Amino acid sequence: MKSTLSILSKSLRNLNPNQTLISSSQNFLTTQKLHAQFLKTGVLVEESVTLLKLYCQSSQFQFAHQLFDEIPNWDLVSATSLIGSFTRCNRHRDAISLFSRLPFFSIRPNQFTFGTILRSAISLSNLNLSKQLHSLTIKMGLHSNVFVGSSLVDIYAKLGNIEEAKLAFDDTDEPNVVSYTALVSGYLKKEQFVDALRLFRQMPEKNVVSWNAFVSGCSQIGRNEESVNIFVEMCREGIRPTPMTFPCVLTAASNIASLGLGRSFHALAVKSLAKLDVFVSNALVSLYSKCGSLEDTVSVFERIRERNVVSWNSVICGFAQNGKGEKALEFYEKMRVMGVKPNSVTLLGLLFGCNHAGLVDEGYKYFNLAKEEDPNILRAEHYACMVDLLSRSGRFDESERFLKELPFDPGVGFWKAMLGGCQIRSKKDLASTVASHILALDPKDISSYVLVSNVFSSVEDWGSVSNIRREMKEKGMKRIPGCSWIEIKSKVVVFFNGDRRHPKTDEIHTMLDSCLSYSSLEAYGFGVFKDS
């Protein structure tokens, strides 16, 4: 009997933690039967860790706690294993609770115990707990261990405490690639790009995780060009991109609207990966949408086998952003037919599409439908989009009534939405009233002054325009200039108004003068460059 149980328990110990025997309930029943047999045969103490793991896998954590309390002689390996089981099952508070009880069992944690429990502290985003654990590692002389030190750097970096992360890194003996990667990610999260790049260059060795961390970190803080450049450097170094690399670099390429680069990265993804998973495919849909290549958007979308709500949102928002409101509505209806539940992003993209296509009644319809079916998805942005939709279409009475009926106090964004409609419809008097609301809420809002100035410009009220600009000058307000960019041979070139910093400025202006001269001659009937 004991030999049979020994074989069974040995096979259970080798069970993949991510697998269940048949189902969670049957797994639980099997574990209880095994528990009873262990009690009968007197081998419970030896097999307690196996039972605890099985109880955790079947989500029966109260039985795991009870069994832990019943077994008197725990050792360090068993306790660390149990804490790891709770951590893997996302029972982080239980893991912390068990860790705090180790002194009562006269168990001294080692570097592996701390490495495990620090992961729970990260998941709980508990900075005070992290500092307490850090202090405990110092008292026990484990803070310099590379395994513990890397975990400490990681937790401080993820919680945004970059100074503590740097101190933990400096205290670590012979920091490895994990330590460096964690600190680089922390610098990027705090938008300290120069420090991150310096440390990245100093790394004694880099793996694909390090490169991925830098590519994704740059993309997340808006350093899109740097993200693309690092990715290209990564490929030149012979590092093979993973499925986690491509969503980040594709997002960076889409943010700079670089269609050429995006297509190159798409081809590389097809070449490098066995198949494009839903995350890479969603990033491609978003890329082609932002670059205005809607045929490619639909082509990639139709190839996604297991579409999720992000897939549908990407294609709906893509059509909306490119002024194809009717197509956005069409895909929204398909989404509902397929049984995919819309979320707040879906509704926002839909309203945005209705807004730019002038589909006021349709926008009202879907807003009210969401209000009836799932009011929890409604956010302030949806109400603001409705105000913008009504204002742009000239239905200012309805827009004002909508503002008065809001379930919360309208902020600056709502009044700015109406002000934008005033600019389109040249409503000078209403624009002044709306502007007074905005400036009462935020006297330093530069964009409101600019919008009001544009409204007066549209009705050629130059005196009012002059007064507004003089007021802005007296208050020291300076408008942030907009920019344009063009992609030439997979390289993005950025231009500002009156910008002469480009290395080929003279050639550009010469060509521009030539084009303008040609247009002027055409206007007067001279057919230059035409056959006689």
Short mmCIF file of C-alpha atoms in Angstrom, two decimals:
data_model
loop_
_atom_site.label_atom_id
_atom_site.label_comp_id
_atom_site.label_asym_id
_atom_site.label_seq_id
_atom_site.Cartn_x
_atom_site.Cartn_y
_atom_site.Cartn_z
CA MET A 1 0.00 0.00 0.00
CA LYS A 2 2.77 2.40 0.96
CA SER A 3 4.66 1.63 -2.26
CA THR A 4 1.53 2.38 -4.31
CA LEU A 5 1.02 5.67 -2.49
CA SER A 6 4.68 6.49 -2.95
CA ILE A 7 4.43 6.00 -6.71
CA LEU A 8 1.21 8.01 -6.85
CA SER A 9 2.61 10.86 -4.77
CA LYS A 10 5.80 10.88 -6.85
CA SER A 11 3.78 11.24 -10.05
CA LEU A 12 1.72 14.00 -8.44
CA ARG A 13 4.87 15.86 -7.45
CA ASN A 14 5.91 15.86 -11.12
CA LEU A 15 2.51 17.24 -12.20
CA ASN A 16 2.68 20.46 -14.21
CA PRO A 17 1.41 23.24 -11.89
CA ASN A 18 -0.56 24.76 -14.78
CA GLN A 19 -2.47 21.53 -15.44
CA THR A 20 -5.50 20.17 -13.67
CA LEU A 21 -6.21 16.46 -13.33
CA ILE A 22 -9.59 16.58 -15.07
CA SER A 23 -11.33 19.57 -13.61
CA SER A 24 -10.89 21.74 -10.53
CA SER A 25 -13.65 19.91 -8.63
CA GLN A 26 -12.43 16.42 -9.56
CA ASN A 27 -8.87 17.45 -8.74
CA PHE A 28 -10.10 18.48 -5.28
CA LEU A 29 -11.90 15.17 -4.73
CA THR A 30 -8.81 13.21 -5.82
CA THR A 31 -6.65 15.25 -3.45
CA GLN A 32 -9.00 14.61 -0.53
CA LYS A 33 -8.96 10.86 -1.20
CA LEU A 34 -5.17 10.92 -1.34
CA HIS A 35 -5.10 12.97 1.88
CA ALA A 36 -7.24 10.35 3.61
CA GLN A 37 -4.97 7.52 2.44
CA PHE A 38 -1.89 9.41 3.68
CA LEU A 39 -3.54 9.79 7.10
CA LYS A 40 -4.35 6.06 7.26
CA THR A 41 -0.87 4.94 6.28
CA GLY A 42 1.00 7.50 8.41
CA VAL A 43 2.98 9.10 5.58
CA LEU A 44 1.20 12.47 5.80
CA VAL A 45 4.24 14.42 6.99
CA GLU A 46 6.45 13.22 4.12
CA GLU A 47 3.80 13.96 1.50
CA SER A 48 2.40 17.17 2.97
CA VAL A 49 4.08 19.43 0.39
CA THR A 50 2.55 17.37 -2.43
CA LEU A 51 -0.90 17.69 -0.87
CA LEU A 52 -0.49 21.43 -0.33
CA LYS A 53 0.43 21.95 -3.97
CA LEU A 54 -2.59 19.94 -5.08
CA TYR A 55 -4.93 21.91 -2.81
CA CYS A 56 -3.55 25.13 -4.28
CA GLN A 57 -4.00 23.86 -7.85
CA SER A 58 -7.65 23.04 -7.12
CA SER A 59 -8.13 26.51 -5.51
CA GLN A 60 -8.95 24.98 -2.11
CA PHE A 61 -6.75 27.35 -0.17
CA GLN A 62 -8.57 26.98 3.15
CA PHE A 63 -7.60 23.29 3.20
CA ALA A 64 -4.01 24.21 2.36
CA HIS A 65 -3.98 26.61 5.34
CA GLN A 66 -5.50 23.96 7.60
CA LEU A 67 -2.97 21.34 6.53
CA PHE A 68 -0.13 23.80 7.09
CA ASP A 69 -1.34 24.37 10.66
CA GLU A 70 -1.65 20.64 11.35
CA ILE A 71 1.87 19.64 10.30
CA PRO A 72 4.33 20.49 13.11
CA ASN A 73 7.72 19.89 11.48
CA TRP A 74 8.12 22.16 8.48
CA ASP A 75 11.54 22.68 6.94
CA LEU A 76 12.85 25.57 4.81
CA VAL A 77 12.42 23.77 1.48
CA SER A 78 8.81 22.79 2.18
CA ALA A 79 7.86 26.26 3.46
CA THR A 80 9.49 27.99 0.47
CA SER A 81 7.71 25.58 -1.88
CA LEU A 82 4.36 26.33 -0.27
CA ILE A 83 4.92 30.10 -0.44
CA GLY A 84 5.80 29.67 -4.13
CA SER A 85 2.58 27.72 -4.71
CA PHE A 86 0.51 30.53 -3.23
CA THR A 87 2.43 33.11 -5.29
CA ARG A 88 1.86 31.20 -8.54
CA CYS A 89 -1.86 30.98 -7.74
CA ASN A 90 -2.01 34.78 -7.18
CA ARG A 91 -2.73 34.27 -3.47
CA HIS A 92 -0.16 36.88 -2.54
CA ARG A 93 -1.66 37.87 0.82
CA ASP A 94 -1.69 34.21 1.83
CA ALA A 95 1.96 33.94 0.77
CA ILE A 96 2.86 36.99 2.90
CA SER A 97 0.91 35.55 5.84
CA LEU A 98 2.77 32.23 5.65
CA PHE A 99 6.11 34.00 5.31
CA SER A 100 5.43 36.06 8.45
CA ARG A 101 4.84 32.83 10.41
CA LEU A 102 8.20 31.25 9.55
CA PRO A 103 9.93 32.49 12.75
CA PHE A 104 7.34 30.58 14.83
CA PHE A 105 8.56 27.40 13.15
CA SER A 106 12.21 28.42 13.72
CA ILE A 107 12.72 28.58 9.97
CA ARG A 108 15.31 31.04 8.69
CA PRO A 109 14.45 32.26 5.14
CA ASN A 110 17.16 32.00 2.49
CA GLN A 111 17.71 33.88 -0.78
CA PHE A 112 15.17 31.70 -2.62
CA THR A 113 12.49 32.37 0.00
CA PHE A 114 13.04 36.12 -0.30
CA GLY A 115 13.13 35.98 -4.10
CA THR A 116 9.75 34.23 -4.01
CA ILE A 117 8.05 36.47 -1.46
CA LEU A 118 9.30 39.66 -3.14
CA ARG A 119 7.30 38.66 -6.22
CA SER A 120 4.17 38.79 -4.09
CA ALA A 121 5.14 42.23 -2.81
CA ILE A 122 5.49 43.37 -6.45
CA SER A 123 2.05 42.00 -7.33
CA LEU A 124 0.49 43.75 -4.32
CA SER A 125 2.25 47.04 -5.28
CA ASN A 126 3.01 47.48 -1.59
CA LEU A 127 6.02 49.79 -1.15
CA ASN A 128 5.97 49.66 2.68
CA LEU A 129 5.97 45.87 2.64
CA SER A 130 8.84 45.93 0.14
CA LYS A 131 10.88 48.17 2.40
CA GLN A 132 10.21 45.90 5.39
CA LEU A 133 11.37 42.87 3.41
CA HIS A 134 14.41 44.83 2.22
CA SER A 135 15.30 45.69 5.83
CA LEU A 136 14.95 42.03 6.78
CA THR A 137 17.33 40.96 3.99
CA ILE A 138 19.89 43.50 5.27
CA LYS A 139 19.61 42.15 8.83
CA MET A 140 20.13 38.62 7.56
CA GLY A 141 22.99 39.60 5.25
CA LEU A 142 21.16 38.52 2.08
CA HIS A 143 20.66 41.89 0.40
CA SER A 144 23.91 41.54 -1.57
CA ASN A 145 22.91 38.17 -3.00
CA VAL A 146 22.32 38.62 -6.72
CA PHE A 147 19.04 36.69 -6.60
CA VAL A 148 17.64 38.84 -3.78
CA GLY A 149 19.23 42.04 -5.07
CA SER A 150 17.72 41.63 -8.53
CA SER A 151 14.28 41.12 -6.99
CA LEU A 152 14.71 44.26 -4.86
CA VAL A 153 15.78 46.32 -7.88
CA ASP A 154 12.81 44.98 -9.83
CA ILE A 155 10.24 45.78 -7.15
CA TYR A 156 11.50 49.34 -6.54
CA ALA A 157 11.70 49.97 -10.29
CA LYS A 158 8.16 48.74 -10.89
CA LEU A 159 6.82 50.80 -7.98
CA GLY A 160 8.51 53.93 -9.35
CA ASN A 161 11.06 54.42 -6.54
CA ILE A 162 14.10 54.75 -8.77
CA GLU A 163 16.46 56.00 -6.04
CA GLU A 164 15.86 52.91 -3.89
CA ALA A 165 16.24 50.75 -7.00
CA LYS A 166 19.63 52.33 -7.67
CA LEU A 167 20.75 51.74 -4.07
CA ALA A 168 19.63 48.09 -4.22
CA PHE A 169 21.52 47.72 -7.51
CA ASP A 170 24.69 49.21 -6.02
CA ASP A 171 24.43 46.84 -3.01
CA THR A 172 24.19 43.77 -5.24
CA ASP A 173 27.36 41.71 -5.63
CA GLU A 174 28.12 41.15 -9.31
CA PRO A 175 24.74 42.24 -10.71
CA ASN A 176 23.63 40.08 -13.60
CA VAL A 177 21.57 40.74 -16.72
CA VAL A 178 18.35 40.57 -14.67
CA SER A 179 19.60 43.29 -12.31
CA TYR A 180 20.63 45.58 -15.17
CA THR A 181 17.39 45.01 -17.08
CA ALA A 182 15.27 45.80 -14.02
CA LEU A 183 17.08 49.11 -13.41
CA VAL A 184 16.96 50.08 -17.11
CA SER A 185 13.20 49.48 -17.07
CA GLY A 186 12.91 51.61 -13.93
CA TYR A 187 14.76 54.51 -15.54
CA LEU A 188 12.54 54.34 -18.61
CA LYS A 189 9.39 54.21 -16.48
CA LYS A 190 10.50 57.47 -14.84
CA GLU A 191 11.29 58.87 -18.32
CA GLN A 192 15.00 59.18 -17.48
CA PHE A 193 16.03 58.16 -20.99
CA VAL A 194 19.65 59.34 -20.83
CA ASP A 195 20.34 57.32 -17.65
CA ALA A 196 18.58 54.29 -19.13
CA LEU A 197 20.59 54.45 -22.36
CA ARG A 198 23.88 54.92 -20.46
CA LEU A 199 23.19 51.87 -18.27
CA PHE A 200 22.00 49.84 -21.25
CA ARG A 201 25.28 50.54 -23.06
CA GLN A 202 27.24 49.55 -19.93
CA MET A 203 25.57 46.15 -19.58
CA PRO A 204 28.24 43.42 -19.68
CA GLU A 205 25.80 41.13 -21.45
CA LYS A 206 22.37 41.54 -23.00
CA ASN A 207 19.72 38.97 -23.78
CA VAL A 208 16.49 39.25 -25.72
CA VAL A 209 14.63 40.25 -22.54
CA SER A 210 16.99 43.23 -22.11
CA TRP A 211 16.45 44.38 -25.68
CA ASN A 212 12.69 43.88 -25.39
CA ALA A 213 12.63 45.91 -22.16
CA PHE A 214 14.39 48.84 -23.81
CA VAL A 215 12.28 48.73 -26.99
CA SER A 216 8.99 48.55 -25.05
CA GLY A 217 10.10 51.10 -22.42
CA CYS A 218 10.95 53.70 -25.08
CA SER A 219 7.64 53.08 -26.85
CA GLN A 220 5.64 53.49 -23.63
CA ILE A 221 7.15 56.91 -22.80
CA GLY A 222 6.73 58.29 -26.32
CA ARG A 223 10.34 57.80 -27.43
CA ASN A 224 9.14 56.15 -30.61
CA GLU A 225 12.13 56.94 -32.84
CA GLU A 226 14.51 55.59 -30.20
CA SER A 227 12.37 52.48 -29.84
CA VAL A 228 12.60 51.82 -33.58
CA ASN A 229 16.34 52.52 -33.68
CA ILE A 230 17.08 50.17 -30.78
CA PHE A 231 14.98 47.47 -32.44
CA VAL A 232 16.96 47.85 -35.68
CA GLU A 233 20.21 47.69 -33.68
CA MET A 234 18.91 44.59 -31.92
CA CYS A 235 18.35 42.84 -35.25
CA ARG A 236 21.79 43.88 -36.52
CA GLU A 237 23.34 42.36 -33.39
CA GLY A 238 21.82 39.05 -34.39
CA ILE A 239 19.23 38.92 -31.59
CA ARG A 240 16.12 37.14 -32.84
CA PRO A 241 12.94 39.08 -31.93
CA THR A 242 10.27 37.26 -29.94
CA PRO A 243 6.46 37.58 -30.09
CA MET A 244 6.77 40.07 -27.20
CA THR A 245 9.09 42.35 -29.21
CA PHE A 246 6.87 43.09 -32.18
CA PRO A 247 3.79 44.64 -30.49
CA CYS A 248 6.06 47.26 -28.88
CA VAL A 249 8.02 48.22 -32.00
CA LEU A 250 4.89 48.13 -34.18
CA THR A 251 3.22 50.52 -31.72
CA ALA A 252 6.24 52.83 -31.99
CA ALA A 253 6.10 52.72 -35.80
CA SER A 254 2.36 53.47 -35.74
CA ASN A 255 2.87 56.43 -33.39
CA ILE A 256 5.21 58.07 -35.91
CA ALA A 257 2.89 56.99 -38.77
CA SER A 258 5.75 55.28 -40.60
CA LEU A 259 4.03 52.97 -43.05
CA GLY A 260 7.28 51.88 -44.73
CA LEU A 261 8.88 50.86 -41.46
CA GLY A 262 5.66 49.18 -40.36
CA ARG A 263 5.54 47.03 -43.48
CA SER A 264 9.19 46.09 -43.03
CA PHE A 265 8.52 45.04 -39.44
CA HIS A 266 5.44 43.10 -40.59
CA ALA A 267 7.56 41.18 -43.09
CA LEU A 268 10.18 40.50 -40.40
CA ALA A 269 7.50 39.23 -38.00
CA VAL A 270 6.22 36.79 -40.64
CA LYS A 271 9.79 35.64 -41.25
CA SER A 272 10.81 35.38 -37.58
CA LEU A 273 7.72 33.91 -35.95
CA ALA A 274 6.07 30.56 -36.57
CA LYS A 275 2.71 32.34 -36.55
CA LEU A 276 1.42 35.78 -35.67
CA ASP A 277 -0.43 35.65 -32.37
CA VAL A 278 -3.36 37.90 -31.53
CA PHE A 279 -1.13 40.50 -29.84
CA VAL A 280 1.13 40.99 -32.86
CA SER A 281 -1.89 40.96 -35.19
CA ASN A 282 -3.72 43.57 -33.11
CA ALA A 283 -0.62 45.79 -33.22
CA LEU A 284 -0.53 45.41 -37.02
CA VAL A 285 -4.21 46.37 -37.32
CA SER A 286 -3.55 49.47 -35.22
CA LEU A 287 -0.42 50.31 -37.26
CA TYR A 288 -2.14 50.19 -40.64
CA SER A 289 -5.13 52.09 -39.26
CA LYS A 290 -2.99 54.94 -37.95
CA CYS A 291 -1.07 55.07 -41.24
CA GLY A 292 -4.35 55.28 -43.21
CA SER A 293 -3.86 51.98 -45.03
CA LEU A 294 -7.34 50.60 -44.43
CA GLU A 295 -7.05 47.79 -46.99
CA ASP A 296 -4.12 46.38 -45.05
CA THR A 297 -6.06 46.94 -41.82
CA VAL A 298 -8.94 44.74 -43.00
CA SER A 299 -6.57 42.19 -44.55
CA VAL A 300 -4.71 41.64 -41.27
CA PHE A 301 -7.93 41.68 -39.24
CA GLU A 302 -9.52 38.96 -41.38
CA ARG A 303 -6.48 36.71 -40.86
CA ILE A 304 -6.79 36.79 -37.05
CA ARG A 305 -8.18 33.42 -36.00
CA GLU A 306 -8.91 34.12 -32.35
CA ARG A 307 -10.07 37.74 -32.27
CA ASN A 308 -10.58 39.43 -28.94
CA VAL A 309 -12.22 42.74 -28.06
CA VAL A 310 -8.93 44.56 -28.75
CA SER A 311 -8.95 43.22 -32.32
CA TRP A 312 -12.43 44.62 -32.93
CA ASN A 313 -11.60 47.90 -31.18
CA SER A 314 -8.51 48.36 -33.34
CA VAL A 315 -10.39 48.01 -36.62
CA ILE A 316 -13.40 50.08 -35.45
CA CYS A 317 -11.17 52.90 -34.16
CA GLY A 318 -9.11 52.68 -37.35
CA PHE A 319 -12.12 53.38 -39.54
CA ALA A 320 -13.28 56.11 -37.14
CA GLN A 321 -9.92 57.89 -37.21
CA ASN A 322 -9.87 57.85 -41.00
CA GLY A 323 -13.34 59.37 -41.36
CA LYS A 324 -15.08 56.10 -42.30
CA GLY A 325 -17.89 56.27 -39.77
CA GLU A 326 -20.21 53.99 -41.75
CA LYS A 327 -17.58 51.23 -41.89
CA ALA A 328 -16.99 51.62 -38.15
CA LEU A 329 -20.71 51.07 -37.56
CA GLU A 330 -20.67 48.08 -39.90
CA PHE A 331 -17.87 46.35 -37.99
CA TYR A 332 -19.51 47.22 -34.68
CA GLU A 333 -22.64 45.36 -35.78
CA LYS A 334 -20.50 42.40 -36.89
CA MET A 335 -18.84 42.43 -33.48
CA ARG A 336 -22.19 42.18 -31.72
CA VAL A 337 -23.31 39.37 -34.04
CA MET A 338 -20.13 37.44 -33.18
CA GLY A 339 -21.03 37.70 -29.49
CA VAL A 340 -18.07 39.87 -28.48
CA LYS A 341 -19.07 42.28 -25.71
CA PRO A 342 -18.15 45.91 -26.45
CA ASN A 343 -16.25 47.88 -23.82
CA SER A 344 -15.64 51.58 -23.17
CA VAL A 345 -12.98 51.80 -25.91
CA THR A 346 -15.39 50.29 -28.45
CA LEU A 347 -18.05 52.89 -27.68
CA LEU A 348 -15.54 55.74 -27.75
CA GLY A 349 -14.28 54.67 -31.18
CA LEU A 350 -17.85 54.35 -32.42
CA LEU A 351 -18.81 57.83 -31.21
CA PHE A 352 -15.61 59.24 -32.66
CA GLY A 353 -16.50 57.73 -36.04
CA CYS A 354 -20.03 59.14 -35.90
CA ASN A 355 -18.57 62.50 -34.93
CA HIS A 356 -16.25 62.80 -37.93
CA ALA A 357 -18.81 61.41 -40.36
CA GLY A 358 -21.61 63.68 -39.08
CA LEU A 359 -23.76 60.71 -38.05
CA VAL A 360 -25.50 62.50 -35.19
CA ASP A 361 -28.59 60.30 -34.90
CA GLU A 362 -26.52 57.13 -35.06
CA GLY A 363 -24.22 58.44 -32.35
CA TYR A 364 -27.22 59.22 -30.14
CA LYS A 365 -28.60 55.74 -30.81
CA TYR A 366 -25.47 53.86 -29.77
CA PHE A 367 -24.83 56.11 -26.78
CA ASN A 368 -28.35 55.49 -25.47
CA LEU A 369 -28.04 51.76 -26.25
CA ALA A 370 -24.91 51.55 -24.11
CA LYS A 371 -26.66 53.55 -21.40
CA GLU A 372 -29.45 50.98 -21.29
CA GLU A 373 -27.48 47.74 -21.78
CA ASP A 374 -24.24 48.40 -19.90
CA PRO A 375 -24.03 51.83 -18.19
CA ASN A 376 -20.83 50.76 -16.42
CA ILE A 377 -18.81 51.29 -19.60
CA LEU A 378 -19.75 54.98 -19.82
CA ARG A 379 -16.94 57.37 -18.97
CA ALA A 380 -16.58 61.14 -19.01
CA GLU A 381 -14.95 60.83 -22.45
CA HIS A 382 -18.16 59.41 -23.94
CA TYR A 383 -20.25 62.32 -22.66
CA ALA A 384 -17.64 64.79 -23.97
CA CYS A 385 -17.74 63.07 -27.36
CA MET A 386 -21.52 63.49 -27.46
CA VAL A 387 -21.19 67.22 -26.68
CA ASP A 388 -18.65 67.50 -29.50
CA LEU A 389 -20.90 65.54 -31.86
CA LEU A 390 -23.89 67.82 -31.22
CA SER A 391 -21.82 71.01 -31.37
CA ARG A 392 -20.08 70.11 -34.63
CA SER A 393 -23.45 69.45 -36.25
CA GLY A 394 -24.76 72.86 -35.11
CA ARG A 395 -27.26 71.49 -32.58
CA PHE A 396 -26.12 73.83 -29.82
CA ASP A 397 -29.43 73.85 -27.94
CA GLU A 398 -29.27 70.07 -27.54
CA SER A 399 -25.59 70.31 -26.65
CA GLU A 400 -26.29 72.81 -23.85
CA ARG A 401 -29.18 70.70 -22.58
CA PHE A 402 -26.96 67.62 -22.64
CA LEU A 403 -24.38 69.49 -20.54
CA LYS A 404 -26.98 70.50 -17.98
CA GLU A 405 -28.20 66.90 -17.64
CA LEU A 406 -24.75 65.41 -17.04
CA PRO A 407 -24.54 63.16 -13.95
CA PHE A 408 -21.41 65.08 -12.88
CA ASP A 409 -19.99 68.59 -13.14
CA PRO A 410 -18.58 69.22 -16.64
CA GLY A 411 -14.88 69.96 -16.69
CA VAL A 412 -12.83 72.09 -19.08
CA GLY A 413 -12.84 69.38 -21.77
CA PHE A 414 -16.62 69.52 -22.18
CA TRP A 415 -16.68 73.28 -22.74
CA LYS A 416 -13.74 72.99 -25.13
CA ALA A 417 -15.71 70.43 -27.12
CA MET A 418 -18.51 72.96 -27.51
CA LEU A 419 -15.99 75.69 -28.32
CA GLY A 420 -14.67 73.56 -31.16
CA GLY A 421 -18.19 73.40 -32.58
CA CYS A 422 -18.46 77.18 -32.27
CA GLN A 423 -15.32 77.50 -34.38
CA ILE A 424 -16.71 75.25 -37.12
CA ARG A 425 -20.08 77.04 -37.14
CA SER A 426 -18.59 80.55 -36.60
CA LYS A 427 -20.71 81.18 -33.49
CA LYS A 428 -18.92 84.25 -32.13
CA ASP A 429 -21.30 85.18 -29.29
CA LEU A 430 -21.65 81.61 -28.01
CA ALA A 431 -17.88 81.15 -28.26
CA SER A 432 -17.31 84.11 -25.93
CA THR A 433 -19.79 82.69 -23.39
CA VAL A 434 -18.23 79.23 -23.52
CA ALA A 435 -14.72 80.70 -23.27
CA SER A 436 -15.70 82.52 -20.08
CA HIS A 437 -16.71 79.15 -18.55
CA ILE A 438 -13.36 77.62 -19.54
CA LEU A 439 -11.24 80.49 -18.27
CA ALA A 440 -13.16 80.49 -14.98
CA LEU A 441 -12.20 76.83 -14.54
CA ASP A 442 -8.63 77.18 -15.86
CA PRO A 443 -7.37 80.76 -16.41
CA LYS A 444 -4.04 79.48 -17.79
CA ASP A 445 -5.50 77.28 -20.51
CA ILE A 446 -3.71 78.48 -23.66
CA SER A 447 -5.67 76.31 -26.10
CA SER A 448 -8.94 78.03 -25.13
CA TYR A 449 -7.53 81.42 -26.07
CA VAL A 450 -6.36 79.98 -29.38
CA LEU A 451 -9.78 78.43 -30.11
CA VAL A 452 -11.62 81.68 -29.34
CA SER A 453 -9.14 83.57 -31.50
CA ASN A 454 -9.84 81.14 -34.36
CA VAL A 455 -13.59 81.68 -33.96
CA PHE A 456 -13.18 85.45 -34.28
CA SER A 457 -10.85 84.93 -37.24
CA SER A 458 -13.49 82.85 -39.02
CA VAL A 459 -15.92 85.79 -38.89
CA GLU A 460 -13.13 88.31 -39.69
CA ASP A 461 -13.41 90.08 -36.34
CA TRP A 462 -9.76 91.12 -36.38
CA GLY A 463 -10.12 93.59 -33.53
CA SER A 464 -11.18 90.81 -31.15
CA VAL A 465 -8.38 88.60 -32.47
CA SER A 466 -5.86 91.35 -31.71
CA ASN A 467 -7.26 91.83 -28.19
CA ILE A 468 -7.00 88.10 -27.42
CA ARG A 469 -3.42 87.89 -28.68
CA ARG A 470 -2.43 90.97 -26.70
CA GLU A 471 -3.97 89.44 -23.57
CA MET A 472 -2.03 86.23 -24.14
CA LYS A 473 1.19 88.20 -24.55
CA GLU A 474 0.57 90.21 -21.37
CA LYS A 475 -0.01 86.99 -19.40
CA GLY A 476 3.17 85.43 -20.78
CA MET A 477 1.30 82.67 -22.60
CA LYS A 478 3.14 81.03 -25.47
CA ARG A 479 1.48 78.70 -27.92
CA ILE A 480 3.20 75.36 -28.46
CA PRO A 481 3.80 75.09 -32.23
CA GLY A 482 2.36 72.20 -34.17
CA CYS A 483 4.43 70.13 -36.55
CA SER A 484 4.06 68.08 -39.71
CA TRP A 485 6.08 65.15 -40.91
CA ILE A 486 6.65 63.16 -44.06
CA GLU A 487 8.16 59.73 -44.55
CA ILE A 488 10.89 59.49 -47.21
CA LYS A 489 12.67 56.18 -47.80
CA SER A 490 11.50 54.80 -44.43
CA LYS A 491 12.82 57.88 -42.62
CA VAL A 492 10.48 60.36 -40.94
CA VAL A 493 11.30 64.06 -41.42
CA VAL A 494 9.62 66.56 -39.04
CA PHE A 495 8.86 70.20 -39.94
CA PHE A 496 7.74 73.14 -37.79
CA ASN A 497 6.30 76.39 -39.05
CA GLY A 498 9.22 78.57 -40.21
CA ASP A 499 11.68 75.78 -39.38
CA ARG A 500 15.10 76.15 -41.02
CA ARG A 501 16.94 73.45 -39.08
CA HIS A 502 16.71 70.81 -41.78
CA PRO A 503 20.11 70.18 -43.47
CA LYS A 504 18.53 70.62 -46.91
CA THR A 505 16.51 73.73 -46.09
CA ASP A 506 17.86 75.72 -49.06
CA GLU A 507 17.04 72.98 -51.57
CA ILE A 508 13.55 72.59 -50.08
CA HIS A 509 12.81 76.32 -50.37
CA THR A 510 14.21 76.41 -53.93
CA MET A 511 11.87 73.59 -54.94
CA LEU A 512 8.97 75.27 -53.13
CA ASP A 513 9.62 78.58 -54.93
CA SER A 514 9.71 76.68 -58.22
CA CYS A 515 6.35 75.04 -57.49
CA LEU A 516 4.80 78.35 -56.44
CA SER A 517 6.11 80.07 -59.57
CA TYR A 518 4.64 77.29 -61.71
CA SER A 519 1.26 77.66 -59.98
CA SER A 520 1.28 81.44 -60.52
CA LEU A 521 2.02 81.08 -64.23
CA GLU A 522 -0.72 78.46 -64.55
CA ALA A 523 -3.17 80.90 -62.96
CA TYR A 524 -2.36 83.48 -65.63
CA GLY A 525 -2.79 80.99 -68.46
CA PHE A 526 0.88 80.29 -69.24
CA GLY A 527 1.33 76.61 -69.97
CA VAL A 528 4.88 76.10 -68.77
CA PHE A 529 6.11 72.53 -69.09
CA LYS A 530 3.27 71.86 -71.51
CA ASP A 531 3.62 70.82 -75.11
CA SER A 532 3.03 73.66 -77.59
#
